[in-house]
Tab-separated table of C-alpha atoms and ligand atoms in Angstrom:
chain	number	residue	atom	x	y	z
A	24	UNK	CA	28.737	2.053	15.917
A	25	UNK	CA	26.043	3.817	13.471
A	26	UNK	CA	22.735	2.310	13.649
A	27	UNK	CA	21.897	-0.423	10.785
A	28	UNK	CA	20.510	1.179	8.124
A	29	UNK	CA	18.128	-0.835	6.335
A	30	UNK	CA	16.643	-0.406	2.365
A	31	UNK	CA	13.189	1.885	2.409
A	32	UNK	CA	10.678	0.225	-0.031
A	33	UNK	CA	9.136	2.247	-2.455
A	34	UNK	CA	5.976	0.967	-3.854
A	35	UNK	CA	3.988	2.914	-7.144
A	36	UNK	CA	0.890	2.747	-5.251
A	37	UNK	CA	-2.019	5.860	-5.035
A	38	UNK	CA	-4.211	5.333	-1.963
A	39	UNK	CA	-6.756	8.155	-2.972
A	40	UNK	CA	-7.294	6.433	-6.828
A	41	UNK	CA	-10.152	4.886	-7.381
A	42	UNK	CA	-8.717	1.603	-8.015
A	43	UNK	CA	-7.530	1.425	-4.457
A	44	UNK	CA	-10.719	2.902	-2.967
A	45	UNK	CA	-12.706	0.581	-4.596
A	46	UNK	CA	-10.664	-2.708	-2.968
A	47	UNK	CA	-7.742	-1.112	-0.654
A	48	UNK	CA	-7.165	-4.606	0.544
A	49	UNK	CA	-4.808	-6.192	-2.062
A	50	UNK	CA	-2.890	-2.495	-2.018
A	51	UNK	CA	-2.825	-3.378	1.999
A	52	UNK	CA	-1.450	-6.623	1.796
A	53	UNK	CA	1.475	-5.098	-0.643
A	54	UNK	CA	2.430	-2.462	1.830
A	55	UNK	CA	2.438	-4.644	4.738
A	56	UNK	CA	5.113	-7.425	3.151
A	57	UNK	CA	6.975	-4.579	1.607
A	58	UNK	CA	8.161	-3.532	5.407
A	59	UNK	CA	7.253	-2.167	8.567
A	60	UNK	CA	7.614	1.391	7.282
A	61	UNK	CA	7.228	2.180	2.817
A	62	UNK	CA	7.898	4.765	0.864
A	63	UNK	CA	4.989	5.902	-1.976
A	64	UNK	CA	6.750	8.283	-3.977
A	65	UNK	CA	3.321	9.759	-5.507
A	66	UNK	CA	2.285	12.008	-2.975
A	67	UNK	CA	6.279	11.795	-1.187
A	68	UNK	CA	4.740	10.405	1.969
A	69	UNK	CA	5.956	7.369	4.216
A	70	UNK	CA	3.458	4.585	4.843
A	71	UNK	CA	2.489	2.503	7.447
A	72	UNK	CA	0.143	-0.650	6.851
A	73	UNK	CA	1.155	-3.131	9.554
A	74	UNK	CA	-0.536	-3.051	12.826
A	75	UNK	CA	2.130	-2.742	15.744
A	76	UNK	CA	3.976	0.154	13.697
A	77	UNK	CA	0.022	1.882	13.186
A	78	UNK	CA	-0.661	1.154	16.637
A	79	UNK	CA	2.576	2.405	18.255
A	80	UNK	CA	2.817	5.438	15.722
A	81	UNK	CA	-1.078	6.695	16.943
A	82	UNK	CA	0.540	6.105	20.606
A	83	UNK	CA	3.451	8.264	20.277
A	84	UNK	CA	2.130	11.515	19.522
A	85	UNK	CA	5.862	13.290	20.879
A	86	UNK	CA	7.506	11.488	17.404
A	87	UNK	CA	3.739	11.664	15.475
A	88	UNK	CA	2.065	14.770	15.701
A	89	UNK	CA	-1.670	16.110	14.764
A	90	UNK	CA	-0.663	19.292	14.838
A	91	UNK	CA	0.568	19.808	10.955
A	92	UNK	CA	-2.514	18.508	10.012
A	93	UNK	CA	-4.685	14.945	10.356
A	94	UNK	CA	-4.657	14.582	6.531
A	95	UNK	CA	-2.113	14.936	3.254
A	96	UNK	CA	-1.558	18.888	4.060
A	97	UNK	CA	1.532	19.341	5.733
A	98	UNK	CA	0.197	22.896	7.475
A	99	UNK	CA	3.527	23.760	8.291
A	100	UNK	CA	4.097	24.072	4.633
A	101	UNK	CA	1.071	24.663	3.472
A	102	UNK	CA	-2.532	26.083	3.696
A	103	UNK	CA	-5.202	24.150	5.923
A	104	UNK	CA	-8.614	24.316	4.038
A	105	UNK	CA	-10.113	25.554	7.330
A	106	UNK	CA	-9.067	26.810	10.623
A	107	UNK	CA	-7.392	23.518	11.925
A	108	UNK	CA	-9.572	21.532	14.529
A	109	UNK	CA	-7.948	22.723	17.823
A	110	UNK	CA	-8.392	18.641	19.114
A	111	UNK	CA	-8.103	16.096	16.016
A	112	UNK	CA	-5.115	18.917	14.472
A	113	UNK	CA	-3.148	19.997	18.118
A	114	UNK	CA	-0.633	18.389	20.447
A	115	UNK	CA	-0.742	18.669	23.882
A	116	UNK	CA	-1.061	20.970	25.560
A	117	UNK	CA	-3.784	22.729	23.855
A	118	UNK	CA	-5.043	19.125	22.813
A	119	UNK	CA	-5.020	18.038	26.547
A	120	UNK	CA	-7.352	21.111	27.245
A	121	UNK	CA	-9.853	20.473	24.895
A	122	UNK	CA	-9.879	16.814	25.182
A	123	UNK	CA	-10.761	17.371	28.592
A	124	UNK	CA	-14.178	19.554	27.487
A	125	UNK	CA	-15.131	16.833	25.549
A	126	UNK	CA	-14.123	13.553	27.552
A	127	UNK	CA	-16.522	15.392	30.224
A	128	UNK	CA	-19.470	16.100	27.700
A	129	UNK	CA	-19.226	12.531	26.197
A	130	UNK	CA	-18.084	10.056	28.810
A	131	UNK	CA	-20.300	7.279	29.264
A	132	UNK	CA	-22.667	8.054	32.301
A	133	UNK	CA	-23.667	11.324	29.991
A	134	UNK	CA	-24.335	9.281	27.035
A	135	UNK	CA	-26.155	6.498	28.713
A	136	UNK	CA	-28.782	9.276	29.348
A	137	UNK	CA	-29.801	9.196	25.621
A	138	UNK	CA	-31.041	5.508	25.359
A	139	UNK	CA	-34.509	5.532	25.838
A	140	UNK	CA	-34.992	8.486	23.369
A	141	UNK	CA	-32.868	6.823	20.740
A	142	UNK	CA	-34.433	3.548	21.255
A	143	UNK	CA	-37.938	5.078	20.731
A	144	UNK	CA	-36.689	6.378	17.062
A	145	UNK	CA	-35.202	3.129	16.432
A	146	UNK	CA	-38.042	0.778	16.754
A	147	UNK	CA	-39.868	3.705	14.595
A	148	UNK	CA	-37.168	3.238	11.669
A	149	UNK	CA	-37.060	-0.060	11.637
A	150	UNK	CA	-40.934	-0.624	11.895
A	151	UNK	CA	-40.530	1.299	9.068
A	152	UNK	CA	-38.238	-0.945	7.224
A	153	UNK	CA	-39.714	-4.136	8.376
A	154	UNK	CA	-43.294	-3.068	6.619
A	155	UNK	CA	-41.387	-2.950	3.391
A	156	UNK	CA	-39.520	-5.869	4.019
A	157	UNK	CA	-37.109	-4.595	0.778
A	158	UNK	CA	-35.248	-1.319	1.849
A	159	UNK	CA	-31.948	0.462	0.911
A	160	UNK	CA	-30.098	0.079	4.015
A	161	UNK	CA	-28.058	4.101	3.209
A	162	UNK	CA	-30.814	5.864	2.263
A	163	UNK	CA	-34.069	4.595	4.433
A	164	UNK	CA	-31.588	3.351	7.551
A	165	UNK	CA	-28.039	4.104	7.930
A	166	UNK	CA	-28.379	7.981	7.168
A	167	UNK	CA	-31.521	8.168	8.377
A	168	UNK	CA	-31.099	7.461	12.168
A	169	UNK	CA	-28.287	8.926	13.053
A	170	UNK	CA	-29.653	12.061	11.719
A	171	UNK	CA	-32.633	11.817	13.539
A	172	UNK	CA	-30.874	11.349	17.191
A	173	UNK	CA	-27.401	13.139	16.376
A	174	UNK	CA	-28.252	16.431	15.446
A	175	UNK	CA	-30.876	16.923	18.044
A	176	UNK	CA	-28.696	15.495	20.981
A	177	UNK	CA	-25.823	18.428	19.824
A	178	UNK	CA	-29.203	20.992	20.177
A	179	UNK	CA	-28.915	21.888	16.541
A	180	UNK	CA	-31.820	23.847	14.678
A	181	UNK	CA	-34.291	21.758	12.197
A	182	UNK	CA	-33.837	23.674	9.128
A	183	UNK	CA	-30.543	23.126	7.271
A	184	UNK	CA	-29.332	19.802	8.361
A	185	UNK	CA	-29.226	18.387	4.783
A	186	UNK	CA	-25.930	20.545	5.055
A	187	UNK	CA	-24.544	17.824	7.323
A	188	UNK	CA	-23.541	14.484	5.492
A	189	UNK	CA	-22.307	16.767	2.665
A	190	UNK	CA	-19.554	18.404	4.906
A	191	UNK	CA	-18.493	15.365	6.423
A	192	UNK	CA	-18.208	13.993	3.126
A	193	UNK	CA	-15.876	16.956	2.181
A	194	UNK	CA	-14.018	17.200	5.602
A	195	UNK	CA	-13.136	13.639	5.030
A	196	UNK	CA	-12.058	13.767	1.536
A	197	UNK	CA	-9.652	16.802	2.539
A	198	UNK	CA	-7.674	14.496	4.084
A	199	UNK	CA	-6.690	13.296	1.299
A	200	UNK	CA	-5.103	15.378	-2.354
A	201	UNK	CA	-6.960	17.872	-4.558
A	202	UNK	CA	-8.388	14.630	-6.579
A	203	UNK	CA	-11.527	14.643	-8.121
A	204	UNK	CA	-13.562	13.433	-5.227
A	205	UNK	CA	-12.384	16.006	-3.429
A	206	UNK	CA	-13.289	19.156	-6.157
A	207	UNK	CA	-16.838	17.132	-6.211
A	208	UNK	CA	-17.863	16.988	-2.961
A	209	UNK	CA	-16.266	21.207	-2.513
A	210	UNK	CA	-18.721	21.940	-5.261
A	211	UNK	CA	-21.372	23.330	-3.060
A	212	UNK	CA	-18.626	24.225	-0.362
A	213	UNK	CA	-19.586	27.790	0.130
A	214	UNK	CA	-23.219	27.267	0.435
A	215	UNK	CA	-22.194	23.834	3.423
A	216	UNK	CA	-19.574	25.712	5.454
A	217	UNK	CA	-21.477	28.792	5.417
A	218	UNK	CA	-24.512	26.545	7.222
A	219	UNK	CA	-21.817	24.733	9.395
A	220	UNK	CA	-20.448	27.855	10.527
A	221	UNK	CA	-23.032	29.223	11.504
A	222	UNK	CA	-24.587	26.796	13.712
A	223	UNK	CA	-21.713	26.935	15.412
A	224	UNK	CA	-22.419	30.137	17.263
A	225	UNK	CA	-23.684	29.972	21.376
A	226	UNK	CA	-26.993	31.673	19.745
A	227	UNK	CA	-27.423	28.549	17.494
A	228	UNK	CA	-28.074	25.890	19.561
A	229	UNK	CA	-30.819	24.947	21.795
A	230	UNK	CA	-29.829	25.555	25.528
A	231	UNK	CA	-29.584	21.726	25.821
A	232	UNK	CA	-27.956	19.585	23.987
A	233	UNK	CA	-23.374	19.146	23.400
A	234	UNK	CA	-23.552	22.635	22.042
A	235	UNK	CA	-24.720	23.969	24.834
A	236	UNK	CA	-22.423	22.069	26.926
A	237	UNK	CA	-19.151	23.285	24.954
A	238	UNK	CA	-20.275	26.704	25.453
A	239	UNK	CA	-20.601	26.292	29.227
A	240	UNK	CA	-17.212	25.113	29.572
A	241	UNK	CA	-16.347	28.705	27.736
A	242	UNK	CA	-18.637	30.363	30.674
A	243	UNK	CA	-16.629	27.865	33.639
A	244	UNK	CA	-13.136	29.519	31.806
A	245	UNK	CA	-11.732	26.308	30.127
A	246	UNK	CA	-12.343	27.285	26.833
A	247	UNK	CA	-12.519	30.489	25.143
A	248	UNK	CA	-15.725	31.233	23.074
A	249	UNK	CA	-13.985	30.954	19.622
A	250	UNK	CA	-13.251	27.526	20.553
A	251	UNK	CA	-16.390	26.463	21.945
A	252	UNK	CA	-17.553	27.486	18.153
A	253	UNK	CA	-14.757	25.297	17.184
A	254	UNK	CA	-15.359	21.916	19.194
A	255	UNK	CA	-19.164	22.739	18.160
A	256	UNK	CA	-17.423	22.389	14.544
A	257	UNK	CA	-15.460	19.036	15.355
A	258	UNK	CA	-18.758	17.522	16.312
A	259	UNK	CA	-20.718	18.573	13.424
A	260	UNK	CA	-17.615	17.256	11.274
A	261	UNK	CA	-16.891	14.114	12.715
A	262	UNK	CA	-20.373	12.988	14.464
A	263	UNK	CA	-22.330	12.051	12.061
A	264	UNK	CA	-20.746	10.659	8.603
A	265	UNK	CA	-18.534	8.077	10.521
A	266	UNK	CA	-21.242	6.552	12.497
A	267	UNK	CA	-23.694	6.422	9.063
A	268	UNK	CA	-20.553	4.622	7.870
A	269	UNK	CA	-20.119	2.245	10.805
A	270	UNK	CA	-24.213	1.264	10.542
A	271	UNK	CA	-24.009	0.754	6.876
A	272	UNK	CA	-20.666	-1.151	7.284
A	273	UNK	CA	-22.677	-3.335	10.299
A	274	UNK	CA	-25.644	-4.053	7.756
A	275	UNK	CA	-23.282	-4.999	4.667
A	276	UNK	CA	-21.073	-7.268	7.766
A	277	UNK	CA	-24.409	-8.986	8.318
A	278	UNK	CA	-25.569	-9.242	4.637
A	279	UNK	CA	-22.194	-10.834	3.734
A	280	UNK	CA	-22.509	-13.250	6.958
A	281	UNK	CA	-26.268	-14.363	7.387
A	282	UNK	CA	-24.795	-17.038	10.297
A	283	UNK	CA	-22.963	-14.285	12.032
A	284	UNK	CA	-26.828	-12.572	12.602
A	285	UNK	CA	-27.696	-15.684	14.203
A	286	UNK	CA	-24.956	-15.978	16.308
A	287	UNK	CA	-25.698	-12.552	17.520
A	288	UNK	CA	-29.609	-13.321	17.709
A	289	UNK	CA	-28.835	-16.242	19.829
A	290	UNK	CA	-26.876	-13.958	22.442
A	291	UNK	CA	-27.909	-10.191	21.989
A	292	UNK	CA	-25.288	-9.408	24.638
A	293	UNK	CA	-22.067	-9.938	21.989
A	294	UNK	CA	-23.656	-6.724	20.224
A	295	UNK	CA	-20.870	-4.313	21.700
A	296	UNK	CA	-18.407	-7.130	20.284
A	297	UNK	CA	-20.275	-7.439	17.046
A	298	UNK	CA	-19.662	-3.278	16.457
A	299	UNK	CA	-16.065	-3.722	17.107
A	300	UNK	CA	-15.696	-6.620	14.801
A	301	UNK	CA	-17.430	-4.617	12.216
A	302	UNK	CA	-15.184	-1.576	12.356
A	303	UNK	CA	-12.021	-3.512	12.237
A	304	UNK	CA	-13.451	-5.462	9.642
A	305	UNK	CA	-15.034	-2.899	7.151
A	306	UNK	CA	-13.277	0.017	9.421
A	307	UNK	CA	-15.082	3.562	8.364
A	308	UNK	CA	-12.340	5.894	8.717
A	309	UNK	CA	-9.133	3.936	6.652
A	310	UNK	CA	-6.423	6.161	7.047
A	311	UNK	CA	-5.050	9.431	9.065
A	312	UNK	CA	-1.833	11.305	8.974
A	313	UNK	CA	0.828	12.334	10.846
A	314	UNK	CA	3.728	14.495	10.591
A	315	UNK	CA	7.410	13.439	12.043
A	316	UNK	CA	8.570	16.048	15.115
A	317	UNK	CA	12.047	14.593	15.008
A	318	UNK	CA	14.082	12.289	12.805
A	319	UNK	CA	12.905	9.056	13.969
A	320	UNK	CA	14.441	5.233	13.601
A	321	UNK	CA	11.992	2.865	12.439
A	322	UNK	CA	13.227	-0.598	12.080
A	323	UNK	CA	16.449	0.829	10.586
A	324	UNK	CA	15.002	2.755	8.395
A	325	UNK	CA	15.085	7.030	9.470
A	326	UNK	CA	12.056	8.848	8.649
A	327	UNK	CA	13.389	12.453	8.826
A	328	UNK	CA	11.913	15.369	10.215
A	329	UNK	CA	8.151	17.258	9.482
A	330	UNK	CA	7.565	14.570	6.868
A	331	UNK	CA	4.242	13.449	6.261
A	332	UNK	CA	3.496	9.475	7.391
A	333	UNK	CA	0.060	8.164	6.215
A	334	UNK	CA	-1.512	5.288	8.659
A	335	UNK	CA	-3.596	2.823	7.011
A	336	UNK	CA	-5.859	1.845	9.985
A	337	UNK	CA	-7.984	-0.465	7.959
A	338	UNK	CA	-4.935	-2.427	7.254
A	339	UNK	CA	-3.499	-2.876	10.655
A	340	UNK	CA	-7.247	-4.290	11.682
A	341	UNK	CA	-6.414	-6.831	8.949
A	342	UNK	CA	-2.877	-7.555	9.298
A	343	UNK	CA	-2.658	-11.357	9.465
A	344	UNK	CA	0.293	-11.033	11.936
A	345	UNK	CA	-2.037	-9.573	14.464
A	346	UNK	CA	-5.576	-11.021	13.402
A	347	UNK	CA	-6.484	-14.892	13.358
A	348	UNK	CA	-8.152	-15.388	9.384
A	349	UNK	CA	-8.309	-11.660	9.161
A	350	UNK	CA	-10.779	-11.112	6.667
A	351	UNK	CA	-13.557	-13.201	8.394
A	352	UNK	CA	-16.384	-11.766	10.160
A	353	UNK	CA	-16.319	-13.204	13.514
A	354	UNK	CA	-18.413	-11.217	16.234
A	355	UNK	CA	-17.466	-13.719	19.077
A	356	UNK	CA	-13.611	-12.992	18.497
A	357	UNK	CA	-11.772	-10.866	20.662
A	358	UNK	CA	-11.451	-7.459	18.039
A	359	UNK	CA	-10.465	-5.191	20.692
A	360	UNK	CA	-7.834	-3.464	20.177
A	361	UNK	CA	-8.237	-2.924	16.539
A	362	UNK	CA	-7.376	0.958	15.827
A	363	UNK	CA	-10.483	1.862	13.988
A	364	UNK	CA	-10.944	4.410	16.633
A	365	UNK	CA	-7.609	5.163	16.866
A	366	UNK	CA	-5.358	4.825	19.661
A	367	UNK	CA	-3.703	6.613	22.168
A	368	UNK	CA	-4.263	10.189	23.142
A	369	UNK	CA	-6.518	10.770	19.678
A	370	UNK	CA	-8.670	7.962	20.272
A	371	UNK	CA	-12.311	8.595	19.131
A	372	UNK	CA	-13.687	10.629	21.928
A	373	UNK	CA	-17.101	9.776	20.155
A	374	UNK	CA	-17.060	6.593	20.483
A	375	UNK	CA	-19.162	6.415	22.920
A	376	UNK	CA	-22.190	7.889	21.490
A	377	UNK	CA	-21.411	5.601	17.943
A	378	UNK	CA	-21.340	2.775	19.894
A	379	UNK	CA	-24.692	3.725	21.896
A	380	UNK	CA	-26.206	4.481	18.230
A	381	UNK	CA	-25.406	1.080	17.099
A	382	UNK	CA	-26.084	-0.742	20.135
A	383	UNK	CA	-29.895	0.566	19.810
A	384	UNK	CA	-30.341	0.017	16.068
A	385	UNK	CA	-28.721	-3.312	15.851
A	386	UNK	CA	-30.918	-4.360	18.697
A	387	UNK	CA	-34.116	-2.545	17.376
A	388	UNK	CA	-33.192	-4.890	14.356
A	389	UNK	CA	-32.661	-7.847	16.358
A	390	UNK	CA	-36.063	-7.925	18.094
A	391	UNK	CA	-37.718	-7.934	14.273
A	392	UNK	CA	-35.459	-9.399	11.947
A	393	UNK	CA	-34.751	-13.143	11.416
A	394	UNK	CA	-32.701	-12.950	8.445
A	395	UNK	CA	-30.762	-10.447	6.217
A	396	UNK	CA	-29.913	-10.726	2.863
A	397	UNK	CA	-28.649	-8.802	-0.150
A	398	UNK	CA	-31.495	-7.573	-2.847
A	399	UNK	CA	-29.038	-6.298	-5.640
A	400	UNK	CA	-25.539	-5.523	-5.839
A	401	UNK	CA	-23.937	-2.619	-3.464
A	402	UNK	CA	-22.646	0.268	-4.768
A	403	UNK	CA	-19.849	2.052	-3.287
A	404	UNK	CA	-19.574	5.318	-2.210
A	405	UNK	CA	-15.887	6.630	-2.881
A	406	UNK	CA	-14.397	9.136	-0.144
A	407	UNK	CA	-10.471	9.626	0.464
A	408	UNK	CA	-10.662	8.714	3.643
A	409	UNK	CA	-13.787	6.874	4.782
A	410	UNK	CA	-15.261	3.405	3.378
A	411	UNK	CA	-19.179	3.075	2.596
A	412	UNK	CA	-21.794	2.516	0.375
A	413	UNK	CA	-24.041	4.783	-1.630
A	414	UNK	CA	-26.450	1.834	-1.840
A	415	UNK	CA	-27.160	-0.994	0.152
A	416	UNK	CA	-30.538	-3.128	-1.197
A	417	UNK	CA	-30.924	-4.938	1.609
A	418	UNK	CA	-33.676	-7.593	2.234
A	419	UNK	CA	-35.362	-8.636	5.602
A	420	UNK	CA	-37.324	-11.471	7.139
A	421	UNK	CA	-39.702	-11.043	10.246
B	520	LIG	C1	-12.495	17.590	13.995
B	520	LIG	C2	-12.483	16.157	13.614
B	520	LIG	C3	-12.246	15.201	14.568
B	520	LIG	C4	-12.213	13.855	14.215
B	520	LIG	C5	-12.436	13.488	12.931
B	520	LIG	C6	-12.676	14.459	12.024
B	520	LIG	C7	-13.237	15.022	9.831
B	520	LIG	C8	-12.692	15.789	12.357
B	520	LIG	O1	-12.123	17.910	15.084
B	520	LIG	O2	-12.893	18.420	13.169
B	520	LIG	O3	-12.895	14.088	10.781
């Protein structure tokens, strides 16, 4: 007997418009009660919004590869816009092999080991802040600590490092089509990538530090030196927009939820909680790709072979039939599990160090701040794949 074959919704939706990107969350809803799987005919991808298909989709990476590409590009059918990332773009087993360099670089124990320094710069930055008592939490906080403790811990020169939030900012829009935020943030692109590149090299980087690190796993044979320069690249790409992203999305949680800062000043020890709440909640990276290895059966519906299926990650953390009152900001509930990191094999091998960063500013905060509140209206910052703010006035009481 064949297999039911069920109806595949198709839904006139554009995920990279700026309609969506400005509020994603009504589009979400859409998706989600249109079926497990959905059909957007704009860009000819499959969708996912619900959480159990997002979460078992990231876990089965034999059906769902990375290897055609984490974004719209099919690179099986078309150009990559760089030399694809040979751990966010691969399959095992070359993804097993450099997952392994990294897992060893940033487990926990190694990470641990950067407290006290970041702690230092956060009570600076937020003495800082608390002086002026009126602040824009992106420009004088959210960007500004992480790029005073990330670039330094990867052993990355002084000089050039304004390069750094505008390639994130392109690397994550090229996930998404040739739109207009995309040819934007590509406008300086030779002048970035050149910089990028080039601090990639062994030469580059301070003999301590990740880049360092990478390069001695070239020297102990488990990586060649062309990809030590490009897991050097993956952490320049991906360390430092997402976790400006998760801090501003952790101040704007807070702003929105003035009880939920007492809750946490109360009982400093739910911060860990708190940052997980906060990135299913306002999740900084919404979406990633994935591209079908075999024709594959998903509730009766057959996604065929090398298509492209789009994973809205923000919507699974707010799918009400896997969250209790979704869209409430709730640090003491249990938010683990949410797939703002990912899941499975992929799953941020950062994460680590972004939680460590937000562990020490939230509680650099904690220690001096009573109260937060909005001064002004945010204003969004637009990206095709990640979710922030360009402003934040924020407004603080000792
Ligand atoms: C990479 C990478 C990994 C994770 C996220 C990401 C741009 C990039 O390996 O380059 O976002």
């Amino acid at each position: 007997m064949a297999v039911q074959q069920n109806k595949l919704p198709e839904l006139d939706i554009d995920p990279f418009s700026t309609e969506f990107l400005t509020d994603p969350y009504p589009f979400h809803a859409q998706m989600r009660d249109a079926g497990p799987v959905v059909w957007l005919p704009k860009y000819e991808i499959y969708a996912m919004a619900r959480f159990d298909e997002v979460d078992a989709s990231l876990r089965d990476w034999e059906t769902y590869s990375s290897a055609a590409g984490g974004g719209l590009t099919n690179f099986n059918k078309e150009e990559p816009w760089r030399k694809p990332s040979i751990i966010l773009e691969a399959d095992p087993p070359l993804h097993t092999r450099t997952r392994g360099v990294l897992n060893k670089i940033l487990n926990r124990a190694a990470i641990e080991k950067l407290r006290a320094g970041f702690e230092t710069i956060a009570d600076e930055v937020v003495e800082q802040i608390v002086q002026k008592g009126t602040f824009d939490g992106i420009k004088e906080l959210a960007e500004v600590f992480p790029l005073r403790v990330f670039p330094d811990a990867v052993g990355l020169r002084k000089d050039g490092r304004e390069n750094l939030l505008p390639y994130g900012n392109m690397a994550f829009n090229a996930f998404g089509p040739r739109n207009a935020l995309f040819e934007e943030s590509f406008k300086k692109a030779n002048e970035v990538m050149g910089w990028i590149l080039a601090q990639c090299s062994r030469d580059a980087l301070s003999p301590e530090g990740f880049g360092a690190q990478i390069y001695a796993a070239a020297d102990d044979g488990d990586i060649s030196e062309e990809e030590a320069g490009l897991l050097v690249r993956s952490l320049l790409t991906a360390g430092l927009d997402t976790t400006v992203y998760g801090i501003a999305n952790a101040l704007f949680s807070f702003a929105s939820f003035p009880d939920q800062w007492q809750v946490l000043r109360n009982d400093p020890k739910l911060i860990r909680g708190a940052f997980d709440e906060v990135i299913r909640l306002q999740s900084p990276v919404q979406t990633f790709f994935r591209t079908t290895t075999r024709d594959v059966d998903v509730d009766g519906i057959t996604i065929p072979k090398n298509n492209k299926v789009i994973l809205f990650l923000a919507s699974g953390n707010r799918d009400p039939r896997k969250w209790e009152n979704p869209d409430e900001f709730d640090i003491q509930r249990r938010a683990v599990g949410h797939v703002g990191f990912g899941a499975g094999i992929h799953i941020c091998v950062g994460q680590m160090i972004a939680r460590l960063e937000s562990e020490v500013i939230l509680n650099a905060l904690l220690k001096r701040v009573r109260h937060i509140e909005f001064n002004g209206s945010p204003e969004r910052k637009l990206n095709n794949t990640l979710r922030g703010f360009n402003s934040l006035p924020l407004k603080i009481f000792e």
